[in-house]
Tab-separated table of C-alpha atoms and ligand atoms in Angstrom:
chain	number	residue	atom	x	y	z
M	10	MET	CA	199.406	-239.426	-19.307
M	11	SER	CA	198.692	-242.852	-20.476
M	12	PHE	CA	196.483	-244.891	-22.213
M	13	LYS	CA	196.941	-247.172	-19.407
M	14	GLN	CA	196.809	-244.731	-16.585
M	15	ASP	CA	193.854	-242.631	-17.679
M	16	GLN	CA	192.188	-246.681	-17.402
M	17	ALA	CA	193.631	-247.865	-14.382
M	18	ILE	CA	192.703	-244.181	-12.727
M	19	SER	CA	189.639	-244.501	-13.464
M	20	PHE	CA	188.539	-248.051	-12.586
M	21	TYR	CA	190.087	-247.936	-8.977
M	22	SER	CA	187.630	-244.098	-9.080
M	23	LEU	CA	184.311	-246.534	-9.794
M	24	PRO	CA	182.519	-246.193	-6.125
M	25	THR	CA	181.927	-249.659	-4.241
M	26	VAL	CA	178.608	-250.919	-2.715
M	27	GLN	CA	179.830	-250.210	0.977
M	28	GLN	CA	181.206	-246.481	-0.603
M	29	ARG	CA	177.911	-245.816	-2.936
M	30	LEU	CA	175.688	-247.723	0.573
M	31	GLU	CA	177.927	-245.080	2.838
M	32	GLN	CA	176.245	-242.513	0.848
M	33	VAL	CA	172.900	-243.480	0.910
M	34	ARG	CA	172.767	-243.995	5.276
M	35	ALA	CA	174.703	-240.652	4.894
M	36	SER	CA	172.298	-238.711	3.035
M	37	ILE	CA	169.175	-241.076	5.659
M	38	SER	CA	170.723	-239.948	8.228
M	39	ARG	CA	170.688	-235.837	6.857
M	40	ALA	CA	167.250	-236.040	5.757
M	41	ALA	CA	165.864	-237.783	9.333
M	42	TYR	CA	167.852	-235.474	11.289
M	43	ARG	CA	165.915	-232.348	9.438
M	44	ALA	CA	162.773	-234.608	9.371
M	45	ARG	CA	163.766	-234.431	13.597
M	46	ARG	CA	162.927	-238.507	12.546
M	47	ALA	CA	164.333	-242.165	13.614
M	48	PRO	CA	167.098	-243.291	11.211
M	49	GLU	CA	166.435	-246.100	11.740
M	50	ASP	CA	162.234	-245.386	11.253
M	51	ILE	CA	163.272	-244.717	7.725
M	52	GLY	CA	163.724	-248.549	6.041
M	53	LEU	CA	166.291	-249.199	3.651
M	54	LEU	CA	165.009	-251.397	0.167
M	55	GLY	CA	167.660	-252.578	-2.428
M	56	ALA	CA	166.132	-252.461	-5.602
M	57	SER	CA	167.940	-254.983	-7.276
M	58	LYS	CA	165.814	-255.759	-10.576
M	59	SER	CA	168.665	-256.449	-13.694
M	60	GLN	CA	171.117	-256.427	-10.572
M	61	PRO	CA	173.821	-259.491	-10.061
M	62	VAL	CA	173.325	-262.133	-7.546
M	63	ALA	CA	176.553	-260.865	-6.438
M	64	SER	CA	175.693	-257.551	-5.387
M	65	ILE	CA	172.943	-257.920	-3.820
M	66	ARG	CA	175.266	-260.642	-1.334
M	67	ALA	CA	177.869	-257.193	-0.761
M	68	LEU	CA	175.172	-255.629	0.035
M	69	ALA	CA	173.382	-258.265	2.436
M	70	ALA	CA	177.232	-258.635	4.513
M	71	LEU	CA	177.170	-254.735	5.384
M	72	GLY	CA	173.580	-255.337	6.551
M	73	VAL	CA	170.830	-254.251	4.234
M	74	CYS	CA	169.121	-257.405	4.214
M	75	ASP	CA	165.612	-255.996	2.509
M	76	PHE	CA	165.343	-256.221	-1.643
M	77	GLY	CA	162.586	-254.726	-3.770
M	78	GLU	CA	162.028	-256.959	-7.036
M	79	ASN	CA	160.202	-255.865	-10.611
M	80	PHE	CA	160.037	-259.596	-11.513
M	81	VAL	CA	158.891	-262.929	-10.418
M	82	GLN	CA	161.801	-265.392	-11.888
M	83	GLU	CA	163.859	-262.941	-11.732
M	84	THR	CA	163.524	-263.019	-8.244
M	85	LEU	CA	163.043	-266.562	-8.592
M	86	ASP	CA	166.596	-267.354	-9.995
M	87	LYS	CA	168.276	-265.359	-7.413
M	88	GLN	CA	166.910	-266.557	-4.269
M	89	ALA	CA	167.515	-270.180	-5.939
M	90	GLU	CA	170.874	-268.264	-5.304
M	91	LEU	CA	171.041	-266.307	-1.889
M	92	LEU	CA	168.907	-269.717	-0.533
M	93	ASP	CA	171.503	-269.789	2.574
M	94	LEU	CA	171.190	-266.170	3.475
M	95	ALA	CA	167.907	-264.288	6.222
M	96	LEU	CA	167.124	-261.960	3.098
M	97	THR	CA	163.548	-260.297	3.203
M	98	TRP	CA	162.070	-259.781	-0.636
M	99	HIS	CA	159.804	-257.394	-1.512
M	100	PHE	CA	157.666	-256.674	-5.073
M	101	ILE	CA	157.483	-253.666	-6.265
M	102	GLY	CA	156.218	-253.539	-9.994
M	103	ARG	CA	153.448	-254.954	-11.920
M	104	VAL	CA	151.367	-257.182	-10.834
M	105	GLN	CA	149.869	-258.602	-13.455
M	106	SER	CA	146.307	-260.996	-12.396
M	107	ASN	CA	148.720	-264.232	-13.505
M	108	LYS	CA	151.906	-263.566	-11.459
M	109	THR	CA	149.609	-263.780	-7.861
M	110	ARG	CA	149.994	-266.707	-6.850
M	111	SER	CA	153.847	-267.293	-7.053
M	112	ILE	CA	154.248	-263.799	-6.410
M	113	ALA	CA	151.859	-265.198	-2.952
M	114	GLN	CA	154.070	-267.469	-2.192
M	115	HIS	CA	157.947	-266.134	-2.665
M	116	PHE	CA	157.436	-262.948	-1.482
M	117	ASP	CA	157.069	-260.699	2.356
M	118	TRP	CA	155.404	-257.141	0.506
M	119	VAL	CA	154.235	-256.425	-1.947
M	120	HIS	CA	154.849	-252.387	-2.457
M	121	SER	CA	152.714	-252.344	-5.432
M	122	VAL	CA	149.412	-253.632	-5.950
M	123	ASP	CA	146.755	-251.413	-8.343
M	124	ARG	CA	143.338	-253.397	-7.716
M	125	LEU	CA	141.505	-254.431	-5.478
M	126	HIS	CA	141.391	-257.765	-7.416
M	127	ILE	CA	144.495	-257.970	-6.682
M	128	ALA	CA	144.522	-257.585	-3.403
M	129	GLN	CA	142.150	-261.057	-3.374
M	130	ARG	CA	143.974	-262.951	-5.348
M	131	LEU	CA	147.328	-262.719	-3.167
M	132	SER	CA	145.425	-262.849	0.280
M	133	ALA	CA	143.248	-266.343	-1.746
M	134	GLN	CA	146.809	-267.662	-2.759
M	135	ARG	CA	148.799	-267.121	0.838
M	136	PRO	CA	150.043	-270.207	1.686
M	137	ALA	CA	148.413	-271.583	4.191
M	138	GLY	CA	150.581	-271.354	7.298
M	139	ARG	CA	152.346	-268.708	6.428
M	140	PRO	CA	151.585	-264.681	8.140
M	141	PRO	CA	149.975	-262.920	5.981
M	142	ILE	CA	152.171	-260.527	3.335
M	143	ASP	CA	152.616	-257.054	3.606
M	144	ILE	CA	151.126	-255.137	1.009
M	145	CYS	CA	151.132	-251.627	-0.140
M	146	LEU	CA	148.623	-250.081	-2.264
M	147	GLN	CA	149.825	-247.904	-5.343
M	148	VAL	CA	148.448	-244.300	-5.911
M	149	ASN	CA	148.936	-242.595	-9.049
M	150	ILE	CA	149.039	-239.107	-6.948
M	151	GLN	CA	149.261	-237.259	-9.835
M	152	ASN	CA	147.353	-238.846	-12.350
M	153	GLU	CA	149.512	-240.053	-15.289
M	154	PRO	CA	147.959	-242.103	-17.529
M	155	SER	CA	151.034	-244.350	-18.213
M	156	LYS	CA	151.541	-245.383	-14.988
M	157	ALA	CA	149.948	-247.859	-12.860
M	158	GLY	CA	148.197	-246.735	-9.014
M	159	LEU	CA	145.131	-245.674	-7.767
M	160	SER	CA	143.486	-242.413	-7.911
M	161	LEU	CA	143.198	-241.146	-5.176
M	162	GLU	CA	139.495	-240.929	-5.099
M	163	ALA	CA	139.487	-244.974	-5.829
M	164	LEU	CA	141.706	-245.516	-2.604
M	165	PRO	CA	139.798	-245.007	0.825
M	166	ALA	CA	137.663	-248.219	-0.654
M	167	VAL	CA	140.143	-250.173	-2.089
M	168	ALA	CA	141.218	-249.500	0.944
M	169	HIS	CA	139.155	-250.657	3.549
M	170	ALA	CA	138.115	-253.241	1.519
M	171	ALA	CA	141.922	-254.772	1.670
M	172	THR	CA	141.825	-254.700	5.222
M	173	GLU	CA	138.943	-256.855	5.387
M	174	LEU	CA	141.224	-259.575	3.475
M	175	LYS	CA	142.641	-262.905	5.591
M	176	GLY	CA	146.122	-263.437	3.624
M	177	VAL	CA	147.137	-260.078	3.639
M	178	ARG	CA	147.437	-256.718	5.571
M	179	LEU	CA	147.281	-253.817	4.291
M	180	ARG	CA	150.659	-251.511	5.541
M	181	GLY	CA	149.933	-248.020	3.514
M	182	LEU	CA	151.000	-245.921	0.850
M	183	MET	CA	153.406	-246.478	-2.003
M	184	ALA	CA	153.789	-243.882	-4.561
M	185	ILE	CA	156.137	-243.138	-7.700
M	186	PRO	CA	155.779	-239.395	-8.339
M	187	LYS	CA	157.174	-237.372	-11.656
M	188	PRO	CA	160.950	-236.423	-11.225
M	189	SER	CA	161.973	-233.417	-10.927
M	190	SER	CA	165.081	-232.306	-9.936
M	191	ASP	CA	163.589	-229.228	-7.514
M	192	PRO	CA	163.661	-230.469	-4.395
M	193	GLN	CA	160.670	-228.573	-2.686
M	194	GLN	CA	158.027	-229.581	-6.451
M	195	GLN	CA	160.057	-233.354	-4.988
M	196	ARG	CA	158.185	-233.316	-2.011
M	197	ARG	CA	154.859	-232.236	-3.384
M	198	PRO	CA	153.654	-235.525	-4.383
M	199	PHE	CA	155.448	-236.746	-1.443
M	200	ALA	CA	152.994	-234.806	0.918
M	201	GLN	CA	150.029	-235.604	-0.832
M	202	LEU	CA	151.271	-239.486	-0.109
M	203	ARG	CA	151.081	-238.795	3.692
M	204	ALA	CA	147.691	-236.846	4.355
M	205	ALA	CA	145.455	-239.849	1.484
M	206	ARG	CA	147.165	-241.990	4.330
M	207	ASP	CA	146.601	-239.881	7.573
M	208	GLN	CA	143.113	-238.937	6.481
M	209	LEU	CA	142.489	-242.930	6.112
M	210	ASN	CA	143.805	-243.584	9.214
M	211	ALA	CA	141.682	-241.043	11.269
M	212	GLN	CA	139.367	-243.525	9.181
M	213	GLY	CA	140.127	-245.939	11.282
M	214	LEU	CA	142.624	-247.841	9.905
M	215	THR	CA	146.193	-248.836	11.320
M	216	LEU	CA	148.761	-247.384	8.902
M	217	ASP	CA	152.374	-247.717	9.043
M	218	THR	CA	153.653	-247.923	5.955
M	219	LEU	CA	154.672	-244.533	3.415
M	220	SER	CA	156.288	-246.876	0.872
M	221	MET	CA	158.626	-243.667	-1.032
M	222	GLY	CA	162.044	-242.177	-2.581
M	223	MET	CA	163.998	-243.456	-4.671
M	224	SER	CA	168.255	-242.233	-5.991
M	225	ALA	CA	166.883	-239.563	-6.567
M	226	ASP	CA	163.806	-237.841	-4.263
M	227	ILE	CA	164.990	-239.969	-1.421
M	228	GLU	CA	165.036	-236.818	0.458
M	229	ALA	CA	161.939	-235.383	-0.155
M	230	ALA	CA	160.999	-238.446	0.661
M	231	ILE	CA	162.021	-238.743	4.244
M	232	LEU	CA	161.353	-235.097	4.629
M	233	GLU	CA	157.507	-235.999	4.023
M	234	GLY	CA	157.298	-239.419	6.840
M	235	ALA	CA	158.872	-242.231	4.345
M	236	THR	CA	158.596	-245.468	6.207
M	237	TRP	CA	160.717	-247.945	3.198
M	238	VAL	CA	162.755	-245.967	0.334
M	239	ARG	CA	163.532	-248.101	-2.467
M	240	ILE	CA	166.782	-247.409	-3.575
M	241	GLY	CA	168.617	-249.408	-6.796
M	242	THR	CA	171.012	-247.068	-8.653
M	243	ALA	CA	172.318	-244.596	-5.787
M	244	LEU	CA	173.101	-248.535	-4.282
M	245	PHE	CA	174.177	-250.829	-6.323
M	246	GLY	CA	175.096	-248.119	-9.972
M	247	PRO	CA	173.762	-247.691	-13.441
M	248	ARG	CA	171.692	-250.717	-13.950
M	249	PRO	CA	172.794	-253.633	-16.740
M	250	SER	CA	170.032	-253.043	-19.284
M	251	ARG	CA	167.829	-256.361	-19.830
M	252	ASP	CA	168.717	-257.152	-23.685
M	253	THR	CA	172.447	-258.007	-22.834
M	254	GLY	CA	171.890	-261.071	-20.840
M	255	ALA	CA	174.140	-258.794	-17.848
M	256	ILE	CA	171.777	-259.665	-15.624
M	257	ALA	CA	173.138	-263.332	-14.999
M	258	SER	CA	176.561	-261.590	-14.699
M	259	THR	CA	178.922	-260.957	-11.829
M	260	ASP	CA	180.407	-257.792	-13.013
M	261	GLY	CA	180.524	-254.725	-11.402
M	262	VAL	CA	180.604	-255.294	-8.059
P	2	PLP	C1	164.016	-249.299	-10.062
P	2	PLP	C2	163.049	-249.136	-8.872
P	2	PLP	C3	163.269	-248.298	-7.932
P	2	PLP	C4	164.925	-247.699	-7.694
P	2	PLP	O1	165.238	-246.810	-9.192
P	2	PLP	P1	166.057	-245.748	-8.626
P	2	PLP	O2	165.986	-244.434	-9.399
P	2	PLP	O3	167.611	-246.316	-9.416
P	2	PLP	O4	166.696	-245.239	-6.781
P	2	PLP	C5	162.748	-247.550	-7.063
P	2	PLP	N1	161.305	-247.899	-6.991
P	2	PLP	C6	160.433	-249.210	-8.166
P	2	PLP	C7	159.547	-249.147	-8.028
P	2	PLP	C8	161.391	-249.197	-9.033
P	2	PLP	O5	161.474	-249.810	-10.562
């Protein structure tokens, strides 16, 4: 085979956004079927950090309206180019105190609230006239030193206090477990997060959300009750490196 043909074949065999979305939707349906859950009860959130606006547009045209971002400025830049679309923006990155005002103004959800102080700031800084911002508390379910999130021990007091805040609505819990290639191992931390949510509800809270599951563990998360899955690479393809300036490029759609 000549070099030219080789290149052409590998180019045309790259999956499109549409093909990736079909595969992700098929995984969601398969897992929902196994779990005897309605596929509509599992929200698909495109984890679009460092992905180009054109990919978001392509997904929006195919019916994906929820996008999760990790960096505030990157999100504002993207939102400015997507004003014609009715999208729901989720903050899923580490929340710094000095970014809460901007997050409260420009996002609909925050999945990664990891201390009461952040919930209090989001509540106080939510613009008047807008509904409370939906939040999840991030739990560091495996007590990893490098990872954000509340410990299971600290969770109940923070959850009860956050419920009292007027400018936020506590919807549920979020976690990012350690990667594992074993489907049974993958399920364990998700089951623990669900148990923590159920326990809070038994204490009188009304949490309807479990934000858990990424490209590599989507099925395990759905089997354990995920209501939002946050999918990056399986939907967009590999992330362009943040260092190369590729964020603003429109390649790779
Ligand atoms: C990047 C990211 C994801 C998506 O990860 P993939 O493995 O690419 O699906 C999900 N959640 C959070 C918090 C992320 O930062």
